[in-house]
Short mmCIF file of C-alpha atoms in Angstrom, two decimals:
data_model
loop_
_atom_site.label_atom_id
_atom_site.label_comp_id
_atom_site.label_asym_id
_atom_site.label_seq_id
_atom_site.Cartn_x
_atom_site.Cartn_y
_atom_site.Cartn_z
CA MET D 1 27.48 30.69 1.04
CA PHE D 2 30.92 29.09 1.70
CA ILE D 3 31.05 25.31 1.29
CA GLY D 4 33.59 23.72 3.61
CA PRO D 5 35.64 20.73 2.41
CA LYS D 6 33.86 18.27 4.68
CA SER D 7 30.52 19.38 3.33
CA VAL D 8 31.44 17.85 -0.02
CA ALA D 9 30.79 14.46 1.62
CA ALA D 10 27.08 14.98 1.20
CA LEU D 11 27.50 15.58 -2.50
CA THR D 12 29.70 12.58 -3.21
CA VAL D 13 26.69 10.35 -2.70
CA ALA D 14 25.36 11.34 -6.11
CA ALA D 15 28.58 10.38 -7.89
CA SER D 16 29.04 7.12 -5.98
CA LEU D 17 25.46 6.03 -6.61
CA LEU D 18 25.90 6.44 -10.35
CA SER D 19 28.12 3.37 -10.39
CA SER D 20 25.64 1.14 -8.59
CA THR D 21 21.95 0.76 -7.84
CA ALA D 22 22.67 -1.15 -4.63
CA ALA D 23 21.45 1.81 -2.61
CA PHE D 24 17.94 0.46 -3.02
CA ALA D 25 18.71 -2.87 -1.33
CA PRO D 26 17.56 -3.34 2.29
CA LYS D 27 20.20 -3.80 4.96
CA SER D 28 19.93 -6.01 8.00
CA SER D 29 22.07 -4.01 10.41
CA VAL D 30 20.24 -2.49 13.36
CA SER D 31 20.52 1.28 13.52
CA SER D 32 18.50 4.34 14.37
CA SER D 33 18.81 8.08 13.92
CA ALA D 34 19.59 10.06 17.04
CA ALA D 35 18.82 13.66 17.85
CA SER D 36 21.32 15.97 16.19
CA THR D 37 22.21 17.39 19.58
CA LYS D 38 23.52 13.95 20.62
CA VAL D 39 25.72 13.28 17.60
CA GLY D 40 28.72 15.04 19.11
CA ALA D 41 31.79 14.51 16.99
CA ALA D 42 29.76 12.92 14.20
CA THR D 43 28.94 16.19 12.47
CA LEU D 44 29.88 17.89 9.26
CA SER D 45 31.52 21.27 9.01
CA ASP D 46 29.62 24.18 10.50
CA ALA D 47 29.44 25.62 7.02
CA PHE D 48 25.84 24.34 6.88
CA GLY D 49 25.04 25.35 10.44
CA GLY D 50 25.51 21.91 11.96
CA ILE D 51 24.17 19.38 9.45
CA SER D 52 24.28 15.89 10.94
CA ASN D 53 26.76 13.52 9.30
CA PRO D 54 24.90 10.65 7.61
CA PHE D 55 28.07 8.63 7.37
CA ALA D 56 28.74 8.50 11.12
CA PRO D 57 28.14 5.25 13.04
CA LYS D 58 24.49 4.78 13.97
CA GLN D 59 23.13 4.58 17.49
CA LYS D 60 21.35 1.41 18.53
CA MET D 61 17.64 1.65 19.27
CA SER D 62 16.93 1.74 22.98
CA SER D 63 13.73 -0.30 22.80
CA PRO D 64 13.20 -2.34 19.63
CA PRO D 65 9.58 -3.19 18.87
CA PRO D 66 8.46 -6.61 20.12
CA GLN D 67 8.11 -9.48 17.69
CA ALA D 68 4.75 -11.08 17.09
CA PRO D 69 4.18 -14.12 19.34
CA GLN D 70 3.50 -17.48 17.75
CA ASN D 71 0.14 -19.21 17.85
CA ASP D 72 -0.33 -21.86 20.53
CA ASP D 73 -1.23 -25.50 19.95
CA ASN D 74 -4.92 -24.70 19.73
CA ASN D 75 -4.33 -22.17 16.91
CA GLU D 76 -5.69 -19.42 19.13
CA ASP D 77 -3.87 -16.19 18.33
CA PRO D 78 -2.52 -14.84 21.67
CA ARG D 79 -2.54 -11.33 20.20
CA LYS D 80 -6.34 -11.21 20.31
CA GLY D 81 -6.47 -10.43 24.00
CA ALA D 82 -4.70 -7.10 23.55
CA MET D 83 -6.75 -5.93 20.58
CA ALA D 84 -9.56 -3.41 20.76
CA ILE D 85 -11.45 -5.15 17.94
CA ASP D 86 -11.86 -8.59 16.35
CA ILE D 87 -8.65 -9.26 14.40
CA ASP D 88 -9.80 -12.26 12.36
CA GLY D 89 -8.76 -11.73 8.74
CA ILE D 90 -6.31 -8.95 9.62
CA ALA D 91 -2.66 -9.47 8.70
CA PHE D 92 0.01 -8.01 10.99
CA SER D 93 2.93 -5.80 9.98
CA GLY D 94 6.09 -5.15 11.96
CA LEU D 95 3.87 -3.03 14.24
CA ASN D 96 2.40 -6.33 15.51
CA GLY D 97 -1.10 -4.84 15.60
CA LYS D 98 -0.11 -1.99 17.92
CA ALA D 99 -2.42 0.52 16.23
CA LEU D 100 -5.36 -1.87 16.62
CA SER D 101 -4.84 -2.14 20.37
CA LEU D 102 -5.49 1.55 20.96
CA ASN D 103 -8.79 2.86 22.32
CA PRO D 104 -10.18 6.41 21.94
CA GLU D 105 -9.39 7.23 25.57
CA ASP D 106 -5.71 6.36 25.02
CA PHE D 107 -5.07 9.44 22.91
CA PRO D 108 -3.95 12.65 24.65
CA GLN D 109 -4.97 16.16 23.74
CA ALA D 110 -2.85 18.11 21.27
CA LYS D 111 -1.61 20.44 24.01
CA ASP D 112 -0.24 17.46 25.97
CA ILE D 113 1.92 16.37 23.03
CA ARG D 114 2.96 19.93 22.29
CA ALA D 115 4.15 20.31 25.88
CA VAL D 116 6.73 17.49 25.66
CA ILE D 117 8.41 18.75 22.46
CA PRO D 118 11.46 20.96 23.15
CA GLU D 119 10.67 24.59 22.42
CA ASP D 120 13.71 24.93 20.17
CA CYS D 121 12.14 22.45 17.74
CA PHE D 122 9.74 25.17 16.63
CA ASN D 123 12.53 27.64 15.84
CA VAL D 124 13.11 27.82 12.07
CA GLU D 125 16.66 28.78 11.07
CA THR D 126 16.88 30.22 7.56
CA GLU D 127 20.65 29.79 7.20
CA LYS D 128 20.48 26.14 8.12
CA SER D 129 17.57 25.58 5.71
CA LEU D 130 19.58 27.24 2.93
CA GLY D 131 22.52 25.00 3.80
CA TYR D 132 20.42 21.90 3.25
CA LEU D 133 19.01 23.45 0.09
CA SER D 134 22.55 23.90 -1.23
CA VAL D 135 23.23 20.19 -0.66
CA SER D 136 20.18 19.18 -2.68
CA VAL D 137 20.77 21.76 -5.42
CA LEU D 138 24.44 20.91 -5.85
CA GLY D 139 23.78 17.17 -5.68
CA THR D 140 21.14 17.42 -8.39
CA ALA D 141 23.33 19.74 -10.46
CA LEU D 142 26.21 17.26 -10.20
CA CYS D 143 23.99 14.44 -11.45
CA THR D 144 22.70 16.62 -14.28
CA ALA D 145 26.23 17.59 -15.32
CA ILE D 146 27.19 13.92 -15.44
CA GLY D 147 24.08 13.21 -17.50
CA VAL D 148 24.88 15.95 -20.02
CA ASN D 149 28.36 14.50 -20.49
CA MET D 150 26.87 11.02 -20.94
CA LEU D 151 24.91 12.20 -23.99
CA SER D 152 27.98 12.00 -26.22
CA VAL D 153 28.59 8.38 -25.21
CA PHE D 154 25.08 6.97 -24.74
CA ASN D 155 22.61 8.13 -27.36
CA PRO D 156 19.26 8.45 -25.51
CA ASP D 157 17.35 7.83 -28.75
CA SER D 158 18.72 4.27 -28.91
CA LEU D 159 16.92 1.46 -27.10
CA TRP D 160 20.30 -0.12 -26.37
CA THR D 161 21.09 2.69 -23.94
CA LEU D 162 17.77 2.42 -22.09
CA PRO D 163 19.28 0.47 -19.13
CA VAL D 164 21.97 3.14 -18.72
CA TRP D 165 19.49 6.00 -18.71
CA THR D 166 17.13 4.09 -16.43
CA ALA D 167 19.94 3.75 -13.90
CA TYR D 168 20.79 7.42 -14.35
CA SER D 169 17.15 8.37 -13.73
CA ALA D 170 17.05 6.23 -10.59
CA VAL D 171 20.10 7.97 -9.14
CA THR D 172 19.29 11.51 -10.23
CA GLY D 173 15.64 11.21 -9.19
CA THR D 174 16.73 9.89 -5.81
CA VAL D 175 19.03 12.85 -5.25
CA ALA D 176 16.48 15.36 -6.59
CA MET D 177 13.85 14.04 -4.16
CA GLY D 178 15.66 16.13 -1.54
CA LEU D 179 14.57 19.26 -3.41
CA TRP D 180 10.97 18.08 -3.30
CA VAL D 181 11.18 17.60 0.47
CA LEU D 182 12.52 21.13 0.98
CA ALA D 183 9.78 22.61 -1.21
CA HIS D 184 7.39 20.62 1.00
CA GLU D 185 8.90 22.37 4.03
CA CYS D 186 8.32 25.72 2.32
CA GLY D 187 4.65 24.86 1.94
CA HIS D 188 4.43 24.16 5.66
CA GLY D 189 6.22 27.33 6.74
CA ALA D 190 9.14 25.29 8.10
CA PHE D 191 11.86 26.65 5.79
CA SER D 192 12.23 30.31 6.76
CA LYS D 193 10.60 33.11 8.70
CA ASN D 194 10.98 35.17 5.54
CA LYS D 195 7.71 34.27 3.82
CA GLN D 196 8.70 35.77 0.47
CA LEU D 197 11.93 33.77 0.34
CA GLN D 198 10.14 30.65 1.50
CA ASP D 199 7.37 30.84 -1.09
CA ALA D 200 9.85 31.73 -3.86
CA VAL D 201 11.94 28.62 -3.13
CA GLY D 202 8.89 26.37 -2.88
CA TYR D 203 7.22 27.82 -5.98
CA ILE D 204 10.31 27.46 -8.18
CA ILE D 205 11.16 23.90 -7.11
CA HIS D 206 7.61 22.61 -7.29
CA SER D 207 6.98 24.28 -10.64
CA ILE D 208 10.09 22.61 -12.09
CA MET D 209 8.61 19.31 -10.91
CA LEU D 210 5.19 20.19 -12.41
CA VAL D 211 3.57 20.49 -8.98
CA PRO D 212 1.29 23.56 -8.59
CA TYR D 213 2.76 25.04 -5.41
CA TYR D 214 -0.19 26.81 -3.81
CA SER D 215 -2.72 24.18 -4.91
CA TRP D 216 -0.58 21.47 -3.35
CA GLN D 217 0.00 23.62 -0.25
CA ARG D 218 -3.76 23.73 0.35
CA SER D 219 -4.49 20.04 -0.37
CA HIS D 220 -1.52 18.94 1.71
CA ALA D 221 -2.71 20.99 4.68
CA VAL D 222 -6.06 19.22 4.32
CA HIS D 223 -4.20 15.88 4.29
CA HIS D 224 -2.60 16.80 7.62
CA GLN D 225 -5.90 17.86 9.15
CA TYR D 226 -7.72 14.69 8.10
CA THR D 227 -5.03 12.00 8.18
CA ASN D 228 -6.56 8.50 7.89
CA HIS D 229 -10.06 9.97 7.56
CA MET D 230 -12.35 7.85 5.39
CA GLU D 231 -14.40 10.69 3.91
CA LEU D 232 -12.25 13.82 4.08
CA GLY D 233 -8.71 12.45 3.82
CA GLU D 234 -6.45 13.55 0.97
CA THR D 235 -4.36 10.82 -0.72
CA HIS D 236 -4.44 7.07 -0.05
CA VAL D 237 -7.99 7.02 1.26
CA PRO D 238 -8.96 3.32 1.07
CA GLU D 239 -11.90 1.84 -0.77
CA SER D 240 -14.59 0.37 1.50
CA VAL D 241 -16.21 -2.98 0.69
CA ALA D 242 -18.62 -5.41 2.25
CA ALA D 243 -17.42 -8.66 0.65
CA ASP D 244 -14.52 -10.22 -1.24
CA ASP D 245 -16.35 -9.78 -4.54
CA ASP D 246 -16.83 -6.03 -4.12
CA GLY D 247 -14.86 -3.32 -5.94
CA SER D 248 -11.09 -3.70 -6.23
CA LEU D 249 -11.17 -6.64 -3.86
CA ALA D 250 -12.98 -8.61 -6.56
CA GLY D 251 -9.97 -8.12 -8.85
CA ARG D 252 -7.54 -9.42 -6.25
CA THR D 253 -9.84 -12.33 -5.42
CA ALA D 254 -10.06 -13.28 -9.09
CA LEU D 255 -6.27 -13.35 -9.41
CA VAL D 256 -5.91 -15.39 -6.23
CA ASN D 257 -8.52 -17.88 -7.45
CA ALA D 258 -6.86 -18.15 -10.85
CA LEU D 259 -3.19 -18.26 -9.82
CA GLY D 260 -3.25 -19.39 -6.20
CA LYS D 261 -2.66 -17.32 -3.09
CA GLU D 262 1.07 -16.75 -3.53
CA ASP D 263 1.20 -16.02 -7.26
CA GLY D 264 -2.15 -14.22 -7.27
CA LEU D 265 -0.97 -11.83 -4.56
CA LYS D 266 2.29 -11.26 -6.41
CA ALA D 267 0.42 -10.36 -9.59
CA TRP D 268 -1.87 -8.04 -7.66
CA GLY D 269 1.11 -6.45 -5.93
CA VAL D 270 2.81 -5.70 -9.25
CA ILE D 271 -0.35 -4.08 -10.60
CA GLN D 272 -0.87 -1.97 -7.48
CA GLY D 273 2.79 -1.00 -7.34
CA PHE D 274 2.70 0.27 -10.92
CA LEU D 275 -0.61 2.11 -10.49
CA HIS D 276 0.56 3.85 -7.33
CA LEU D 277 4.24 4.54 -7.97
CA ILE D 278 4.08 5.41 -11.68
CA VAL D 279 0.51 6.53 -12.38
CA GLY D 280 -0.50 7.61 -8.89
CA TRP D 281 0.94 11.11 -8.50
CA PRO D 282 -0.16 12.52 -11.89
CA ALA D 283 -3.56 10.89 -11.34
CA TYR D 284 -3.88 12.59 -7.96
CA LEU D 285 -3.03 16.02 -9.35
CA LEU D 286 -5.36 15.63 -12.34
CA ILE D 287 -8.42 13.83 -10.92
CA GLY D 288 -7.82 13.60 -7.16
CA ALA D 289 -7.18 9.84 -7.33
CA THR D 290 -7.19 8.21 -3.85
CA GLY D 291 -8.57 11.42 -2.34
CA GLY D 292 -11.59 11.30 -0.03
CA PRO D 293 -15.03 11.02 -1.69
CA ALA D 294 -16.57 13.94 0.22
CA ARG D 295 -15.02 16.58 -2.07
CA GLY D 296 -15.86 14.97 -5.37
CA MET D 297 -13.35 14.71 -8.20
CA THR D 298 -10.70 17.43 -7.99
CA ASN D 299 -7.97 18.87 -10.18
CA HIS D 300 -4.98 20.77 -8.78
CA TYR D 301 -4.75 22.96 -11.90
CA TYR D 302 -8.44 23.95 -11.86
CA ALA D 303 -10.01 25.56 -8.82
CA ASN D 304 -13.55 24.14 -8.94
CA PRO D 305 -14.55 20.50 -8.31
CA LEU D 306 -14.93 18.40 -11.46
CA THR D 307 -17.95 16.62 -9.95
CA THR D 308 -20.51 17.66 -7.36
CA PRO D 309 -18.99 17.08 -3.90
CA ASP D 310 -20.89 15.16 -1.21
CA GLN D 311 -19.97 17.91 1.24
CA PRO D 312 -19.86 21.23 -0.67
CA LYS D 313 -18.71 23.10 2.44
CA LYS D 314 -15.54 20.97 2.43
CA GLU D 315 -14.51 22.01 -1.09
CA LEU D 316 -10.79 21.51 -1.67
CA PHE D 317 -10.09 25.03 -2.94
CA PRO D 318 -12.49 27.45 -1.24
CA GLY D 319 -12.50 31.26 -1.29
CA ASN D 320 -9.13 32.91 -1.93
CA TRP D 321 -7.51 29.58 -2.70
CA LYS D 322 -9.11 29.63 -6.15
CA GLU D 323 -6.94 32.57 -7.17
CA LYS D 324 -3.87 30.85 -5.77
CA VAL D 325 -4.57 27.79 -7.90
CA TYR D 326 -4.24 29.90 -11.03
CA LYS D 327 -1.13 31.63 -9.70
CA SER D 328 0.38 28.15 -9.40
CA ASP D 329 -0.58 27.40 -13.00
CA ILE D 330 1.63 30.25 -14.26
CA GLY D 331 4.75 28.43 -13.04
CA ILE D 332 3.55 25.13 -14.49
CA ALA D 333 2.82 26.73 -17.87
CA ALA D 334 6.28 28.32 -17.97
CA VAL D 335 8.03 25.01 -17.23
CA LEU D 336 5.89 23.11 -19.75
CA GLY D 337 6.78 25.72 -22.36
CA ILE D 338 10.49 25.27 -21.70
CA VAL D 339 10.17 21.47 -21.81
CA ALA D 340 8.22 21.66 -25.08
CA ALA D 341 10.86 23.90 -26.67
CA TRP D 342 13.64 21.63 -25.41
CA THR D 343 11.90 18.59 -26.87
CA ALA D 344 11.34 20.31 -30.20
CA CYS D 345 15.02 21.23 -30.46
CA ASN D 346 16.70 18.11 -29.09
CA GLY D 347 14.15 15.32 -29.25
CA VAL D 348 12.05 13.31 -26.86
CA GLY D 349 14.91 10.96 -26.00
CA GLN D 350 17.17 13.64 -24.56
CA MET D 351 14.32 15.31 -22.65
CA MET D 352 13.25 12.01 -21.08
CA ALA D 353 16.83 11.02 -20.28
CA LEU D 354 17.70 14.22 -18.43
CA TYR D 355 14.31 15.38 -17.14
CA GLY D 356 11.35 13.04 -17.65
CA GLY D 357 12.98 9.90 -16.31
CA PRO D 358 14.34 11.47 -13.10
CA LEU D 359 10.98 13.19 -12.55
CA ILE D 360 9.18 9.83 -12.70
CA VAL D 361 11.57 8.56 -10.02
CA VAL D 362 10.96 11.63 -7.84
CA ASN D 363 7.21 11.05 -8.13
CA ALA D 364 7.64 7.37 -7.24
CA TRP D 365 9.62 8.29 -4.12
CA LEU D 366 6.95 10.79 -3.15
CA VAL D 367 4.13 8.26 -3.44
CA ALA D 368 6.13 5.57 -1.66
CA TYR D 369 6.81 7.88 1.27
CA THR D 370 3.24 9.09 1.58
CA TRP D 371 1.78 5.61 1.14
CA LEU D 372 3.99 3.99 3.75
CA GLN D 373 3.67 6.86 6.21
CA HIS D 374 -0.04 6.22 6.66
CA THR D 375 -0.75 2.72 5.40
CA ASP D 376 -0.13 -0.86 6.46
CA VAL D 377 -2.17 -4.01 6.86
CA ASP D 378 -2.84 -3.40 10.57
CA VAL D 379 -3.17 0.40 10.57
CA PRO D 380 -6.85 1.51 10.59
CA HIS D 381 -8.77 4.48 9.20
CA PHE D 382 -11.66 6.31 10.86
CA GLY D 383 -15.03 7.69 9.88
CA GLU D 384 -16.27 11.19 10.51
CA ASP D 385 -17.72 10.37 13.94
CA ASP D 386 -14.55 8.72 15.23
CA HIS D 387 -11.73 10.80 13.74
CA ASN D 388 -9.84 13.69 15.30
CA PHE D 389 -6.57 15.43 14.49
CA VAL D 390 -4.46 13.79 17.22
CA LYS D 391 -5.73 10.31 16.40
CA GLY D 392 -4.92 10.84 12.74
CA ALA D 393 -1.46 12.24 13.43
CA LEU D 394 -0.59 9.37 15.76
CA HIS D 395 -1.55 6.82 13.13
CA THR D 396 1.43 8.01 11.10
CA ILE D 397 4.26 5.46 10.89
CA ASP D 398 8.00 6.11 11.15
CA ARG D 399 10.14 3.62 9.22
CA PRO D 400 13.85 2.67 8.88
CA TYR D 401 14.78 4.69 5.81
CA ASP D 402 18.20 5.18 7.40
CA LYS D 403 18.88 1.50 6.55
CA LEU D 404 18.16 1.74 2.82
CA ASP D 405 21.92 1.97 2.22
CA PRO D 406 24.94 1.23 4.45
CA TRP D 407 25.59 4.91 5.22
CA GLY D 408 22.09 6.33 5.67
CA ALA D 409 22.87 8.57 2.69
CA ILE D 410 19.41 8.36 1.10
CA ASP D 411 17.73 9.25 4.39
CA PHE D 412 20.09 12.22 4.70
CA LEU D 413 19.53 13.37 1.12
CA HIS D 414 15.77 13.13 1.71
CA HIS D 415 16.06 15.10 4.93
CA GLN D 416 14.68 12.27 7.10
CA ILE D 417 11.17 12.75 5.74
CA GLY D 418 10.26 9.12 6.46
CA THR D 419 12.11 8.49 9.71
CA THR D 420 10.62 11.44 11.63
CA HIS D 421 7.17 11.75 10.09
CA VAL D 422 5.13 11.21 13.24
CA ALA D 423 6.47 14.43 14.74
CA HIS D 424 6.00 16.20 11.41
CA HIS D 425 2.35 15.23 11.30
CA PHE D 426 1.73 16.50 14.77
CA ASP D 427 3.26 19.89 13.97
CA SER D 428 4.38 20.48 10.40
CA THR D 429 6.14 23.77 11.25
CA ILE D 430 8.98 21.81 12.88
CA PRO D 431 11.93 21.97 10.43
CA HIS D 432 13.32 18.62 9.38
CA TYR D 433 16.69 19.22 11.08
CA LYS D 434 14.90 19.42 14.46
CA ALA D 435 12.35 16.68 13.84
CA GLN D 436 14.53 13.96 15.40
CA ALA D 437 14.57 15.77 18.74
CA ALA D 438 10.79 16.11 18.57
CA THR D 439 10.49 12.44 17.63
CA ASP D 440 12.62 11.38 20.59
CA ALA D 441 10.47 13.44 22.95
CA ILE D 442 7.20 11.97 21.65
CA LYS D 443 8.61 8.43 21.71
CA GLU D 444 9.85 8.82 25.29
CA LYS D 445 6.63 10.32 26.67
CA PHE D 446 4.11 8.33 24.64
CA PRO D 447 5.79 5.00 23.81
CA GLU D 448 2.46 3.18 23.73
CA LEU D 449 1.22 5.52 20.99
CA TYR D 450 4.33 6.05 18.87
CA LEU D 451 4.29 3.85 15.74
CA TYR D 452 7.60 2.60 14.35
CA ASP D 453 7.73 -0.38 12.00
CA PRO D 454 11.22 -1.92 11.67
CA THR D 455 10.31 -3.84 8.50
CA PRO D 456 12.85 -3.04 5.74
CA ILE D 457 11.33 -0.52 3.31
CA PRO D 458 11.19 -2.75 0.17
CA GLU D 459 9.47 -5.52 2.16
CA ALA D 460 7.02 -3.10 3.76
CA LEU D 461 6.17 -1.58 0.38
CA TRP D 462 5.63 -5.02 -1.14
CA ARG D 463 3.33 -5.99 1.76
CA VAL D 464 1.28 -2.83 1.33
CA CYS D 465 1.01 -3.38 -2.45
CA LYS D 466 -0.42 -6.84 -1.87
CA GLY D 467 -2.43 -6.40 1.31
CA CYS D 468 -3.86 -2.86 1.37
CA THR D 469 -6.65 -3.13 -1.18
CA ALA D 470 -9.93 -2.34 0.60
CA VAL D 471 -11.29 -1.90 4.12
CA GLU D 472 -14.34 -2.99 6.10
CA LYS D 473 -15.90 -1.46 9.21
CA ARG D 474 -15.19 -3.08 12.56
CA GLY D 475 -16.28 -1.23 15.65
CA ASP D 476 -15.13 2.38 15.52
CA ARG D 477 -12.57 1.90 12.76
CA TRP D 478 -12.04 0.68 9.22
CA VAL D 479 -9.53 -2.16 8.79
CA TRP D 480 -7.86 -3.78 5.80
CA LYS D 481 -9.68 -6.93 4.66
CA ASN D 482 -7.36 -9.90 4.11
CA ASP D 483 -9.36 -12.98 5.12
CA GLY D 484 -7.40 -16.14 4.40
CA LEU D 485 -4.32 -14.28 3.20
CA GLU D 486 -2.74 -13.37 6.53
CA GLU D 487 0.05 -15.95 6.29
CA GLN D 488 1.09 -14.77 2.82
CA LEU D 489 1.20 -11.13 3.92
CA GLU D 490 2.94 -11.37 7.27
CA ILE D 491 6.73 -11.16 6.97
#
């Protein structure tokens, strides 16, 4: 495939980021992605089939979310009148409790949402998908080439070079996350109409990243079907408690009592951030950590449940999926063999510098995206009697990842996985390069249901680390329990 000169702009992000880690700082400028059909002159060369230019000026949001009103003189929260449940002890995010104001009758049928999405959004274009793949492959290859050349200057076996290789891992892992997103599209059937090509791309990329492709494809489809479901959800299913001294909530309460509200929450946030972002993804693959309790303990490399499931008919890998689990393991075994040989020949330091470190960063990005897409202090979960697909999909949250850096480069490199996730959860066969048009259609037709939190990503992540510990049942939903900590959590 020919790469036009303007297309190199997408790849220069990798080189420019290597000189600074400022790309992770939140920006205060107001901007929003627009549908690619509206960008006009702000496009790259047609060499990639019309990839939107992430460095073009951003369009201003047409209707920014309202700010939370202040309490009156009697300390009566004026937000209570609009809520469907009692909100005492519930902190508010940038959504201002919007998800809590919705009633079951407010949600449309799936066909009603499907009808407002432009038909072209469901048309997968293989050439365009390959164009985006080339951006991610070349960007990651560029970072890797720089890393290989750094070996002669910065010995990875020396602790003195650890800051350098940590920065390198942050940049390379950030760029490589784009490959993960495209493999994710392969698993959804949103990459190509050529199923063999699609599965080959997804299998290779995911295997390199130690993700069993078919096993993940199945569990991720389950995640979409049961989003924010308390029993059958996959990933980030909250713990339920009855009191502050129950389960994980007891740990947070102990820290708050020992260190005070502010410092106790900070300590808890650090612990939760580490457990989720660093430990979380391997723990999910190996023991089904944060998965719903109905399926028992699961392992993505082994087809049968590790413990007896509460609902055997809802087994994670039923029927023919068991064989696919072991087909996935072949790719994982091959990659582990290569990594082991590499380590034996060149040492642990070099392997971690060029592969292990960036992979940890990719995993952290993945968990951060998934966590923030479905979790915040005022976003509820639902039990088996109250959950349905549309309700789960519309409790997905779009966020301002386009503001993580001044150019929207990270959002572009990650193929807008976090800025257009509501549309993706309604229909995962929509390719990422058409998800903005679908998002605009849903937002225009169902503004009262569309969830967008303008909170800068680092602040939102920090709030979730501190405030999303355990839930309690209120009415027809499960809500995050934060009695007495609302002021410390609301930004």
